[in-house]
XYZ file of C-alpha atoms in Angstrom:
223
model
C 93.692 19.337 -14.205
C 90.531 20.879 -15.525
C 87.587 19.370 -17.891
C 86.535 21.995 -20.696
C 83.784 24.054 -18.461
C 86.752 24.936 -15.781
C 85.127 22.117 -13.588
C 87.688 19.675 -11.706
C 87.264 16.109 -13.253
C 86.133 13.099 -11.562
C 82.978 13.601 -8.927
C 82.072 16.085 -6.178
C 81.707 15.068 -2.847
C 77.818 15.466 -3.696
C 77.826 13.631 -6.537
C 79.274 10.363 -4.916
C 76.635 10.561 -1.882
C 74.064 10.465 -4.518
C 75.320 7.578 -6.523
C 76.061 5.719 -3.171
C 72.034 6.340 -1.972
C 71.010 5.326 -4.910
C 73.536 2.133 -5.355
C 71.834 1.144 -1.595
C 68.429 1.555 -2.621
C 69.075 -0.723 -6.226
C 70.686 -3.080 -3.657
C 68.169 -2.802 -1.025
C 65.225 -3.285 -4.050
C 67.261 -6.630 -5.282
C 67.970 -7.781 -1.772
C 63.841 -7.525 -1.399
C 62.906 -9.084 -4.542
C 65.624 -11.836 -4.644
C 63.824 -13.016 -0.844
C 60.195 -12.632 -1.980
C 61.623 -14.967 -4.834
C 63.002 -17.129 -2.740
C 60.197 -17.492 -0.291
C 57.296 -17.598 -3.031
C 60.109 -20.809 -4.602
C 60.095 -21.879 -0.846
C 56.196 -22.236 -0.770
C 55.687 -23.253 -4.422
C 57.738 -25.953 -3.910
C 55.758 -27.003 -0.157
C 52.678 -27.068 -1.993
C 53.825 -29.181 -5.126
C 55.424 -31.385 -2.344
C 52.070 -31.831 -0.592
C 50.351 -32.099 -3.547
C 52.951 -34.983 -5.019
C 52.642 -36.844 -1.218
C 48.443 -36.916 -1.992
C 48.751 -37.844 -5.438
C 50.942 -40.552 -4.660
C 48.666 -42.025 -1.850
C 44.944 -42.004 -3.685
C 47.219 -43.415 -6.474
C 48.481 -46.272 -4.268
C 45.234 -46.557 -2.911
C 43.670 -46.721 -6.531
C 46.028 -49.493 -7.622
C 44.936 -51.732 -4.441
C 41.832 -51.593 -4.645
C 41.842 -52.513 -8.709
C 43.211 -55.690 -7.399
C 40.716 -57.062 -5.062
C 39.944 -60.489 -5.110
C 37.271 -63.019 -3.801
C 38.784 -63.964 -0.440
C 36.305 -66.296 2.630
C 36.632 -66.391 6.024
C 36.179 -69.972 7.622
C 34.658 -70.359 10.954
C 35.342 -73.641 13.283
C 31.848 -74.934 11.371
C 33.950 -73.854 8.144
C 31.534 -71.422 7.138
C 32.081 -68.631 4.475
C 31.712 -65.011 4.939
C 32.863 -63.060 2.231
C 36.487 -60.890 3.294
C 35.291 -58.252 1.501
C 33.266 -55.522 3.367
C 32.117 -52.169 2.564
C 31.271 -49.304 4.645
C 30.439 -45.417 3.032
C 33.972 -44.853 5.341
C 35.675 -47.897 4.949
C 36.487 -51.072 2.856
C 38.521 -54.153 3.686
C 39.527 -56.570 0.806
C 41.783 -58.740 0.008
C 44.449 -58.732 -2.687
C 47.573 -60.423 -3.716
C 50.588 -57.976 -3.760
C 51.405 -55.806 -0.159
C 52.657 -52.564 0.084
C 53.433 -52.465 3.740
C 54.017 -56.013 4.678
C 56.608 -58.665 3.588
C 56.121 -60.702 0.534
C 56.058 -63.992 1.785
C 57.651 -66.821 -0.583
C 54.511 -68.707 -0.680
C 51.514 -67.432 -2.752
C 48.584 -66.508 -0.802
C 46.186 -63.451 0.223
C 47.154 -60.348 1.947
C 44.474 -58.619 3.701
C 44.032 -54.476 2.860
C 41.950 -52.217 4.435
C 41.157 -48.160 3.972
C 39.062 -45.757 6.372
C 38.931 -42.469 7.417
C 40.539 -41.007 10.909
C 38.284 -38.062 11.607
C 40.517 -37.483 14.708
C 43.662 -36.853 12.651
C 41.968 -35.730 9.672
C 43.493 -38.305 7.059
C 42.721 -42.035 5.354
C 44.601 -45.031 6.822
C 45.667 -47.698 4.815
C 46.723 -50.700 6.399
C 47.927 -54.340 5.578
C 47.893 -57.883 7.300
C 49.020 -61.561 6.098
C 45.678 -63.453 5.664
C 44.400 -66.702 6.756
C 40.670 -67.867 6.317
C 40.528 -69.433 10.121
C 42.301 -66.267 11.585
C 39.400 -63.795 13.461
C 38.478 -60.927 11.492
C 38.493 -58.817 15.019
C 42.233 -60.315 16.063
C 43.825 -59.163 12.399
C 46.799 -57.233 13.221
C 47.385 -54.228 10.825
C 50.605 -52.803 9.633
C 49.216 -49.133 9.367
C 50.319 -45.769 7.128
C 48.468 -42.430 6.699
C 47.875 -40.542 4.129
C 47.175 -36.966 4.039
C 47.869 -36.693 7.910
C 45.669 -33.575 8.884
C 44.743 -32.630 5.287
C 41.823 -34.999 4.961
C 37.768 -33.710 5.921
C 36.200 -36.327 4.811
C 36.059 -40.073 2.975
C 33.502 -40.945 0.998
C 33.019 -44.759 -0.255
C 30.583 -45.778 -3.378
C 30.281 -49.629 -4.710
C 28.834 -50.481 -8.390
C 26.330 -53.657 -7.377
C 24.694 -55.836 -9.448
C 21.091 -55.694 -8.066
C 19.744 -57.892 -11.031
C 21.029 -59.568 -13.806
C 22.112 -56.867 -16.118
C 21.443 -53.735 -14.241
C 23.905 -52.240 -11.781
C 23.318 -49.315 -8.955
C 25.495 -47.599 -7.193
C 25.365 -48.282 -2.785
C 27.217 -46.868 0.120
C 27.444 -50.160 2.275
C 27.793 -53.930 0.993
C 26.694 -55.252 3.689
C 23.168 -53.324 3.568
C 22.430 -54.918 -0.246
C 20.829 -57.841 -0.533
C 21.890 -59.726 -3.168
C 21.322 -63.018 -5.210
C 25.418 -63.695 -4.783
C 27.140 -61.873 -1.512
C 30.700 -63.329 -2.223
C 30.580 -61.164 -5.458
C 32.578 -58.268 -5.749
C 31.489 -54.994 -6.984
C 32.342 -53.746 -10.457
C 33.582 -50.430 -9.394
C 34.518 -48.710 -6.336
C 33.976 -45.003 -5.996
C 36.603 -42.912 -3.738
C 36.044 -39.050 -2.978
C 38.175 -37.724 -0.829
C 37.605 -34.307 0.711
C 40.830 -32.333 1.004
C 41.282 -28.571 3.354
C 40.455 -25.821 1.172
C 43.292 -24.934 -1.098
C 44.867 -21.874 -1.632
C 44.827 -22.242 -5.104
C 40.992 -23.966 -5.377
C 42.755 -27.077 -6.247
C 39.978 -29.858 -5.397
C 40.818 -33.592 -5.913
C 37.868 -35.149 -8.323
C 36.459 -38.227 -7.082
C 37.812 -41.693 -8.451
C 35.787 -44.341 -10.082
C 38.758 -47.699 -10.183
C 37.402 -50.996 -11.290
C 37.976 -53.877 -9.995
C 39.455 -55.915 -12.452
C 37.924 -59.291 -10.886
C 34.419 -57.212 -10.736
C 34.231 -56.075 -13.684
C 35.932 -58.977 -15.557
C 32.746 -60.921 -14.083
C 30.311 -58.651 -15.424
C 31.355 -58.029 -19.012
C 31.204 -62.009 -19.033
C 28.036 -62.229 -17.660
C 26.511 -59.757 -20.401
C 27.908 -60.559 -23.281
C 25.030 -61.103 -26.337
């Protein structure tokens, strides 16, 4: 059987080799893009992953500290010393809701602490149960990290009152001398310094007051 121009229908032998190379390169170019898909999905979804895991952390951490309260340790001459202590790298507070730790049926302080681990390049929060006579340096912590080997540095700011009415902002409690130790600061300031992102993500710095703090100042100023 012959088409109009005398030619033989269906395809020469020519004619299929050329559809077939070109068939393998369509399916070689999909094969390609469909992995570069995949992989840039793959990675997309690592980042957003590591990204949720931070977020999720400072915001923990955030919500803690908001709920510090005025806590006393009680030597054998039952002195007070103020629980809460802060260092530019760490703070230890007290609070009354754990995240690590049991809830215990009877209402009471849980002791919360955060710092930097240069050596594994993240911020450990830990937890203990809390008892005034217990020994600050015999508190055993229940410990998590955050940011494990994502973390360069830790950076801790506290909103003092250094007379009535005016506030300034210190690196260490326990360098200000103040009219009232036990009192707690109106705001703590975290900045956390992250690896350098690919995408030039950088995690601002976060201001959280403490509700006790602050609650205590607004009191204290009002006309």
């Amino acid at each position: 059987m012959t088409s109009g121009g005398g030619r033989q229908g269906g395809f020469t032998l020519i004619e299929l080799v050329i559809a077939m190379s070109l068939l393998a390169a369509m399916a070689a170019i999909l094969t390609g893009g469909l992995s570069l898909s995949l992989r840039s999905w793959e990675a997309g979804k690592e980042r957003m992953e590591e990204h949720h895991d931070l977020t999720e952390g400072f915001l923990m951490l955030e919500g803690q500290v908001r709920m510090a309260r005025t806590a006393f340790w009680l030597n054998e001459k039952n002195e007070r010393t103020p629980v809460f202590s802060g260092k530019p790298e760490e703070i230890v507070f007290a609070a009354g809701y754990p995240r690590l730790v049991p809830l215990g049926e009877a209402e009471g302080w849980y002791l919360q602490k955060i710092a930097f681990n240069p050596e594994r390049s993240s911020i450990v929060y830990a937890e203990s149960w809390f008892q005034p006579a217990m020994e600050p340096e015999k508190v055993r912590w229940t410990k998590t990290e955050i940011g494990k080997g994502r973390i360069k540095s830790l950076h801790l700011e506290y909103l003092v009152q250094v007379e009535p009415g005016k506030f300034a902002w210190t690196t260490s409690i326990a360098d200000e001398k103040r009219a009232d130790p036990a009192r707690l600061p109106k705001s703590v300031r975290i900045t956390a310094e992250t690896e350098a992102e690919k995408d030039g993500f950088a995690w601002p710095p976060m201001e959280v007051e403490i509700t006790e703090g602050a609650t205590t100042a607004r009191q204290e100023n009002k006309p």
